[in-house]
Amino acid sequence: METLSENSMSFRRNSKTSHRFDNVYDALTLFNEMIEQHPKRSIVEFTQLLVALVRMRHYATVVSLCSQMELLGVSHNDYSFNILINCFCQLGGIDSGFSVLVKMLKLGVKPDVVTFSTLIKGLCNRSKISQACLLKEAHDLFFEMRKQGIKPNVITYTTLIDALCKKGVGMVSKAEDIVGTMTKQGIKLDVVTYSTFIDALCKKGMVSKAEAEVIVDMMRKQGIELDVVTYNTLMHGSCQLGRVSTACELWRKMLASGQVPDLVTYSILLDGLCKSDELEVALKVFQEMRNSELQLDIISYSILIDGLCKAIHVEVAKKLFLQLSVSDLKPNFYTYCTMINGLCREGLPEEAYQLFKRIGR
């Protein structure tokens, strides 16, 4: 007789709460036990098991189990249908997701905001790698759900805003319209929505120092604390527009707010400072990185080495390059090329050649 692990036994004793499984085998063992019981377990209990499998990203397994459940006469509810739609969308089968929606309507199961949001996300994800028309379908579905009296939530809005913004600068105005609709509907933007929209504005070159401060103040007034991603997005946008001083101010505000900069933060700042010939400040920032608890990566070193070489500070760059081995970091192809170019410009072809021979060792 097969035995269940402690996780599965816990699930069986208390099926009203969802449990995480260590592996798919435990979940399938419990499923086989459940379908053999008479009377069979309710759809609510089966759904708990499906949720556990979704958490493990076994989407195809969930689809298969749902088919078995239907053959055994276990009727779906709105929650289990939504899980099935999500799994089809995750597998790229958006058409199958819509087939489930049709089945829901035929059975009299009313789709909710999760149903529509999941399908919209599925269409948006597919539009990134295939036809642009799918994004239009997502946009149309968004308005259809509103016609049916189903109010989109912040997740629905953010999904569509993200997809529109990622389609290019030309779509940002449509994303702005949706942000306007959110405000009119009284739906507060969360930190994810703000970060998504800020990223689009930055790419459009629409975030000046004043605008960055307005956005930060607006978020704080709404009780939304900026996270590292939001700060990084604003800093990156500022640096792209050559406004490194604005990025530095945002960095100081970030520190003052108690947010801890990550490697991305420092890489953005180092890159901006080096490109603006602010090497002294860049070296101070780099030293602060080394004094922090962050584990420095090759990208941070490469950015600073590149900046030093371009500013004809090759000797300092060489010292930094030599520190890589001490820091247990291996130079990548870009790091080698940067250092070799710097040595050649400095009139040190022999050193450049010796370094060239080390590539790939």
Short mmCIF file of C-alpha atoms in Angstrom, two decimals:
data_model
loop_
_atom_site.label_atom_id
_atom_site.label_comp_id
_atom_site.label_asym_id
_atom_site.label_seq_id
_atom_site.Cartn_x
_atom_site.Cartn_y
_atom_site.Cartn_z
CA MET A 1 0.00 0.00 0.00
CA GLU A 2 1.35 3.44 -0.97
CA THR A 3 2.08 5.87 1.84
CA LEU A 4 1.61 9.59 1.75
CA SER A 5 4.15 12.11 2.95
CA GLU A 6 3.44 14.30 5.98
CA ASN A 7 2.33 17.16 3.68
CA SER A 8 -0.28 14.96 2.00
CA MET A 9 -1.52 13.57 5.32
CA SER A 10 -1.89 17.12 6.62
CA PHE A 11 -3.89 18.00 3.49
CA ARG A 12 -6.19 15.01 4.04
CA ARG A 13 -6.83 15.84 7.69
CA ASN A 14 -7.60 19.50 7.01
CA SER A 15 -8.80 19.97 3.45
CA LYS A 16 -10.33 23.37 4.21
CA THR A 17 -6.92 25.00 3.93
CA SER A 18 -4.51 24.81 1.04
CA HIS A 19 -1.20 23.05 1.55
CA ARG A 20 2.08 23.09 -0.27
CA PHE A 21 3.49 19.80 -1.46
CA ASP A 22 7.15 18.91 -1.66
CA ASN A 23 6.64 17.24 -5.03
CA VAL A 24 4.01 16.43 -7.63
CA TYR A 25 4.07 12.73 -6.66
CA ASP A 26 2.48 13.48 -3.26
CA ALA A 27 -0.24 15.55 -4.89
CA LEU A 28 -1.05 12.87 -7.47
CA THR A 29 -1.11 10.15 -4.81
CA LEU A 30 -3.65 12.14 -2.84
CA PHE A 31 -5.70 12.85 -5.99
CA ASN A 32 -5.91 9.11 -6.78
CA GLU A 33 -7.05 8.43 -3.24
CA MET A 34 -9.70 11.17 -3.44
CA ILE A 35 -11.26 9.90 -6.68
CA GLU A 36 -11.55 6.37 -5.26
CA GLN A 37 -13.53 7.51 -2.22
CA HIS A 38 -17.31 7.16 -2.04
CA PRO A 39 -18.93 9.57 -1.82
CA LYS A 40 -16.35 11.56 -3.74
CA ARG A 41 -14.78 14.68 -2.29
CA SER A 42 -16.36 18.02 -3.12
CA ILE A 43 -15.08 20.35 -5.82
CA VAL A 44 -13.85 22.65 -3.03
CA GLU A 45 -11.49 19.94 -1.78
CA PHE A 46 -10.32 19.07 -5.28
CA THR A 47 -9.68 22.76 -5.91
CA GLN A 48 -7.36 22.93 -2.89
CA LEU A 49 -5.29 20.20 -4.49
CA LEU A 50 -5.28 21.95 -7.89
CA VAL A 51 -4.06 25.17 -6.26
CA ALA A 52 -1.13 23.25 -4.74
CA LEU A 53 -0.18 21.95 -8.21
CA VAL A 54 -0.47 25.42 -9.74
CA ARG A 55 1.95 26.70 -7.10
CA MET A 56 4.40 24.05 -8.30
CA ARG A 57 3.75 25.26 -11.89
CA HIS A 58 2.49 21.86 -13.05
CA TYR A 59 -0.07 23.47 -15.35
CA ALA A 60 -0.37 20.56 -17.79
CA THR A 61 -0.97 18.19 -14.86
CA VAL A 62 -3.82 20.40 -13.62
CA VAL A 63 -5.43 20.34 -17.09
CA SER A 64 -5.17 16.54 -17.14
CA LEU A 65 -6.65 16.17 -13.63
CA CYS A 66 -9.54 18.49 -14.50
CA SER A 67 -10.40 16.24 -17.46
CA GLN A 68 -10.39 13.20 -15.18
CA MET A 69 -12.60 15.01 -12.67
CA GLU A 70 -15.15 15.83 -15.36
CA LEU A 71 -15.20 12.21 -16.57
CA LEU A 72 -15.86 11.10 -13.00
CA GLY A 73 -18.77 13.52 -12.64
CA VAL A 74 -17.11 16.09 -10.40
CA SER A 75 -18.76 19.41 -11.29
CA HIS A 76 -16.62 22.52 -11.56
CA ASN A 77 -17.36 25.78 -9.76
CA ASP A 78 -16.24 29.28 -10.77
CA TYR A 79 -12.99 28.94 -8.80
CA SER A 80 -11.91 25.66 -10.41
CA PHE A 81 -12.87 26.99 -13.87
CA ASN A 82 -10.65 30.03 -13.25
CA ILE A 83 -7.78 27.74 -12.26
CA LEU A 84 -8.23 25.79 -15.49
CA ILE A 85 -8.31 28.99 -17.60
CA ASN A 86 -5.14 30.19 -15.88
CA CYS A 87 -3.36 26.90 -16.64
CA PHE A 88 -4.32 27.03 -20.33
CA CYS A 89 -3.10 30.64 -20.52
CA GLN A 90 0.17 29.74 -18.79
CA LEU A 91 0.65 26.98 -21.38
CA GLY A 92 -0.02 29.44 -24.21
CA GLY A 93 -3.40 27.91 -25.05
CA ILE A 94 -5.47 31.07 -25.00
CA ASP A 95 -8.09 29.52 -27.35
CA SER A 96 -8.60 26.66 -24.88
CA GLY A 97 -9.00 29.28 -22.15
CA PHE A 98 -11.84 30.89 -24.10
CA SER A 99 -13.38 27.43 -24.64
CA VAL A 100 -13.56 27.07 -20.86
CA LEU A 101 -15.30 30.47 -20.70
CA VAL A 102 -17.90 29.23 -23.21
CA LYS A 103 -18.41 26.07 -21.12
CA MET A 104 -18.89 28.21 -18.00
CA LEU A 105 -21.61 30.25 -19.70
CA LYS A 106 -23.38 27.11 -20.99
CA LEU A 107 -23.41 25.63 -17.47
CA GLY A 108 -24.70 28.86 -15.97
CA VAL A 109 -21.50 29.59 -14.06
CA LYS A 110 -21.01 33.34 -14.05
CA PRO A 111 -17.51 34.55 -14.95
CA ASP A 112 -16.04 37.05 -12.51
CA VAL A 113 -13.23 39.62 -12.48
CA VAL A 114 -10.64 36.83 -12.06
CA THR A 115 -11.95 35.03 -15.17
CA PHE A 116 -11.67 38.12 -17.36
CA SER A 117 -8.40 39.30 -15.83
CA THR A 118 -6.82 35.90 -16.47
CA LEU A 119 -7.94 35.87 -20.10
CA ILE A 120 -6.77 39.46 -20.61
CA LYS A 121 -3.38 38.52 -19.19
CA GLY A 122 -3.26 35.46 -21.45
CA LEU A 123 -3.99 37.61 -24.53
CA CYS A 124 -1.42 40.22 -23.47
CA ASN A 125 1.27 37.60 -22.91
CA ARG A 126 0.62 36.04 -26.31
CA SER A 127 0.66 39.47 -27.98
CA LYS A 128 4.26 39.95 -26.81
CA ILE A 129 5.45 37.03 -28.91
CA SER A 130 2.92 36.87 -31.75
CA GLN A 131 0.19 38.95 -33.36
CA ALA A 132 -0.43 42.52 -32.23
CA CYS A 133 -4.15 41.90 -32.86
CA LEU A 134 -4.26 39.86 -29.63
CA LEU A 135 -3.54 43.04 -27.68
CA LYS A 136 -6.58 44.63 -29.36
CA GLU A 137 -8.64 41.59 -28.32
CA ALA A 138 -7.43 42.06 -24.74
CA HIS A 139 -8.42 45.73 -24.93
CA ASP A 140 -11.86 44.79 -26.30
CA LEU A 141 -12.33 42.13 -23.62
CA PHE A 142 -11.50 44.71 -20.98
CA PHE A 143 -14.37 46.93 -22.16
CA GLU A 144 -16.68 43.92 -22.60
CA MET A 145 -16.31 42.92 -18.94
CA ARG A 146 -17.23 46.46 -17.93
CA LYS A 147 -20.32 46.31 -20.15
CA GLN A 148 -21.36 43.15 -18.33
CA GLY A 149 -21.15 44.95 -15.00
CA ILE A 150 -17.93 43.26 -13.90
CA LYS A 151 -15.61 45.88 -12.46
CA PRO A 152 -11.94 45.45 -13.39
CA ASN A 153 -9.62 45.47 -10.39
CA VAL A 154 -6.13 46.91 -10.08
CA ILE A 155 -4.62 43.66 -11.42
CA THR A 156 -6.77 43.85 -14.58
CA TYR A 157 -5.79 47.47 -15.19
CA THR A 158 -2.09 46.89 -14.49
CA THR A 159 -1.97 43.88 -16.84
CA LEU A 160 -3.36 45.94 -19.71
CA ILE A 161 -1.23 48.99 -18.92
CA ASP A 162 1.89 46.82 -18.84
CA ALA A 163 1.07 45.20 -22.21
CA LEU A 164 0.31 48.55 -23.88
CA CYS A 165 3.49 50.15 -22.54
CA LYS A 166 5.65 47.26 -23.68
CA LYS A 167 4.27 47.50 -27.20
CA GLY A 168 6.15 50.74 -27.67
CA VAL A 169 5.96 54.48 -27.25
CA GLY A 170 2.96 54.72 -29.60
CA MET A 171 0.79 52.80 -27.15
CA VAL A 172 1.68 54.88 -24.08
CA SER A 173 -1.16 57.34 -24.76
CA LYS A 174 -3.66 54.43 -24.59
CA ALA A 175 -2.08 53.35 -21.31
CA GLU A 176 -2.49 56.93 -20.06
CA ASP A 177 -6.19 56.75 -20.96
CA ILE A 178 -6.56 53.58 -18.88
CA VAL A 179 -4.79 55.23 -15.92
CA GLY A 180 -7.30 58.08 -16.28
CA THR A 181 -10.17 55.56 -16.26
CA MET A 182 -8.79 53.98 -13.08
CA THR A 183 -8.77 57.36 -11.36
CA LYS A 184 -12.34 58.12 -12.47
CA GLN A 185 -13.51 54.70 -11.25
CA GLY A 186 -11.93 55.37 -7.86
CA ILE A 187 -9.45 52.52 -8.22
CA LYS A 188 -6.12 53.40 -6.61
CA LEU A 189 -2.96 52.64 -8.49
CA ASP A 190 -0.66 50.36 -6.52
CA VAL A 191 3.13 50.36 -6.54
CA VAL A 192 3.23 47.85 -9.43
CA THR A 193 0.91 50.00 -11.59
CA TYR A 194 2.96 53.10 -10.87
CA SER A 195 6.24 51.32 -11.64
CA THR A 196 4.84 50.01 -14.93
CA PHE A 197 3.53 53.39 -16.00
CA ILE A 198 6.64 55.28 -14.85
CA ASP A 199 8.77 52.91 -16.93
CA ALA A 200 6.71 53.78 -20.02
CA LEU A 201 6.93 57.52 -19.34
CA CYS A 202 10.69 57.25 -18.91
CA LYS A 203 11.04 55.46 -22.24
CA LYS A 204 8.98 58.21 -23.82
CA GLY A 205 11.35 60.79 -22.30
CA MET A 206 8.59 62.35 -20.25
CA VAL A 207 10.09 62.25 -16.76
CA SER A 208 11.96 65.41 -15.85
CA LYS A 209 13.23 66.21 -12.36
CA ALA A 210 10.00 68.09 -11.57
CA GLU A 211 7.80 65.28 -12.93
CA ALA A 212 9.72 62.67 -10.95
CA GLU A 213 9.13 64.65 -7.76
CA VAL A 214 5.42 65.02 -8.60
CA ILE A 215 5.07 61.25 -9.10
CA VAL A 216 6.88 60.49 -5.83
CA ASP A 217 4.72 62.99 -3.90
CA MET A 218 1.53 61.68 -5.54
CA MET A 219 2.33 58.11 -4.52
CA ARG A 220 3.11 59.11 -0.94
CA LYS A 221 -0.11 61.12 -0.64
CA GLN A 222 -2.00 57.97 -1.62
CA GLY A 223 -0.18 56.03 1.10
CA ILE A 224 1.95 54.10 -1.40
CA GLU A 225 5.56 53.69 -0.41
CA LEU A 226 7.94 53.54 -3.34
CA ASP A 227 9.81 50.25 -3.52
CA VAL A 228 13.24 49.52 -4.97
CA VAL A 229 11.77 48.75 -8.42
CA THR A 230 10.01 52.14 -8.60
CA TYR A 231 13.12 54.04 -7.55
CA ASN A 232 15.24 52.05 -10.02
CA THR A 233 12.79 52.81 -12.82
CA LEU A 234 12.82 56.55 -12.09
CA MET A 235 16.61 56.60 -11.75
CA HIS A 236 17.08 54.67 -15.00
CA GLY A 237 14.73 57.03 -16.86
CA SER A 238 16.56 60.07 -15.47
CA CYS A 239 19.97 58.68 -16.47
CA GLN A 240 18.75 57.88 -19.97
CA LEU A 241 17.79 61.54 -20.38
CA GLY A 242 21.22 62.63 -19.07
CA ARG A 243 19.74 63.87 -15.79
CA VAL A 244 22.18 62.11 -13.49
CA SER A 245 21.79 64.73 -10.75
CA THR A 246 18.07 63.81 -10.59
CA ALA A 247 19.01 60.12 -10.32
CA CYS A 248 21.41 60.95 -7.46
CA GLU A 249 18.68 62.89 -5.65
CA LEU A 250 16.31 59.95 -6.04
CA TRP A 251 19.01 57.65 -4.67
CA ARG A 252 19.40 59.88 -1.58
CA LYS A 253 15.61 59.93 -1.11
CA MET A 254 15.61 56.16 -1.44
CA LEU A 255 18.17 55.83 1.35
CA ALA A 256 16.30 58.33 3.52
CA SER A 257 13.05 56.37 3.09
CA GLY A 258 14.70 53.22 4.46
CA GLN A 259 14.68 51.34 1.14
CA VAL A 260 17.83 49.29 0.59
CA PRO A 261 19.41 49.75 -2.86
CA ASP A 262 20.08 46.55 -4.78
CA LEU A 263 22.69 45.73 -7.44
CA VAL A 264 20.40 47.12 -10.15
CA THR A 265 20.22 50.47 -8.32
CA TYR A 266 23.98 50.77 -8.10
CA SER A 267 24.52 49.59 -11.69
CA ILE A 268 22.11 52.26 -12.97
CA LEU A 269 23.82 54.94 -10.91
CA LEU A 270 27.36 53.85 -11.84
CA ASP A 271 26.48 53.74 -15.54
CA GLY A 272 24.89 57.19 -15.45
CA LEU A 273 27.78 58.73 -13.52
CA CYS A 274 30.42 57.20 -15.80
CA LYS A 275 28.64 58.39 -18.94
CA SER A 276 28.45 61.89 -17.45
CA ASP A 277 32.19 61.87 -16.62
CA GLU A 278 31.40 61.98 -12.90
CA LEU A 279 34.09 59.41 -12.13
CA GLU A 280 34.96 60.67 -8.67
CA VAL A 281 31.36 60.28 -7.56
CA ALA A 282 31.16 56.90 -9.34
CA LEU A 283 34.21 55.65 -7.39
CA LYS A 284 32.61 56.81 -4.11
CA VAL A 285 29.36 55.02 -4.99
CA PHE A 286 31.33 51.91 -5.89
CA GLN A 287 33.15 52.04 -2.54
CA GLU A 288 29.80 52.34 -0.80
CA MET A 289 28.67 49.22 -2.65
CA ARG A 290 31.71 47.35 -1.41
CA ASN A 291 31.04 48.49 2.16
CA SER A 292 27.45 47.29 1.97
CA GLU A 293 26.24 43.73 2.44
CA LEU A 294 25.67 43.36 -1.30
CA GLN A 295 27.54 40.69 -3.20
CA LEU A 296 29.09 42.63 -6.08
CA ASP A 297 28.75 41.15 -9.55
CA ILE A 298 30.84 41.42 -12.72
CA ILE A 299 28.40 43.97 -14.21
CA SER A 300 29.19 46.61 -11.56
CA TYR A 301 32.94 46.14 -12.06
CA SER A 302 32.62 46.17 -15.86
CA ILE A 303 30.66 49.45 -15.85
CA LEU A 304 33.29 51.21 -13.76
CA ILE A 305 36.25 49.69 -15.65
CA ASP A 306 34.67 50.87 -18.92
CA GLY A 307 34.14 54.39 -17.54
CA LEU A 308 37.71 54.59 -16.27
CA CYS A 309 39.20 53.35 -19.56
CA LYS A 310 37.18 55.82 -21.63
CA ALA A 311 38.34 58.65 -19.35
CA ILE A 312 41.98 57.53 -19.84
CA HIS A 313 42.33 56.39 -16.22
CA VAL A 314 43.70 53.03 -17.31
CA GLU A 315 45.98 52.52 -14.29
CA VAL A 316 42.99 52.77 -11.94
CA ALA A 317 41.03 50.45 -14.25
CA LYS A 318 43.90 47.92 -14.15
CA LYS A 319 43.85 47.90 -10.33
CA LEU A 320 40.10 47.34 -10.39
CA PHE A 321 40.49 44.54 -12.95
CA LEU A 322 43.08 42.81 -10.74
CA GLN A 323 40.66 42.96 -7.80
CA LEU A 324 38.25 40.65 -9.66
CA SER A 325 40.20 37.51 -8.78
CA VAL A 326 40.37 38.61 -5.11
CA SER A 327 36.58 39.05 -5.17
CA ASP A 328 36.11 35.57 -6.76
CA LEU A 329 34.68 37.16 -9.89
CA LYS A 330 35.50 36.02 -13.40
CA PRO A 331 35.77 38.67 -16.15
CA ASN A 332 33.30 38.18 -18.98
CA PHE A 333 33.97 38.87 -22.67
CA TYR A 334 32.78 42.47 -22.33
CA THR A 335 35.11 43.12 -19.37
CA TYR A 336 38.10 41.73 -21.30
CA CYS A 337 37.27 43.78 -24.41
CA THR A 338 36.86 46.95 -22.37
CA MET A 339 40.22 46.47 -20.63
CA ILE A 340 42.04 45.48 -23.84
CA ASN A 341 40.69 48.56 -25.67
CA GLY A 342 41.77 50.76 -22.78
CA LEU A 343 45.28 49.33 -22.79
CA CYS A 344 45.59 49.82 -26.56
CA ARG A 345 44.46 53.45 -26.33
CA GLU A 346 47.02 54.00 -23.57
CA GLY A 347 49.78 52.67 -25.85
CA LEU A 348 50.24 49.37 -24.03
CA PRO A 349 49.81 46.79 -26.84
CA GLU A 350 51.96 44.13 -25.13
CA GLU A 351 49.80 44.17 -21.99
CA ALA A 352 46.70 44.14 -24.19
CA TYR A 353 48.02 41.07 -26.05
CA GLN A 354 48.85 39.22 -22.81
CA LEU A 355 45.32 39.93 -21.56
CA PHE A 356 43.85 38.80 -24.89
CA LYS A 357 45.57 35.40 -24.47
CA ARG A 358 43.80 34.95 -21.13
CA ILE A 359 40.30 35.11 -22.65
CA GLY A 360 38.51 31.79 -22.31
CA ARG A 361 41.02 30.26 -19.89
#
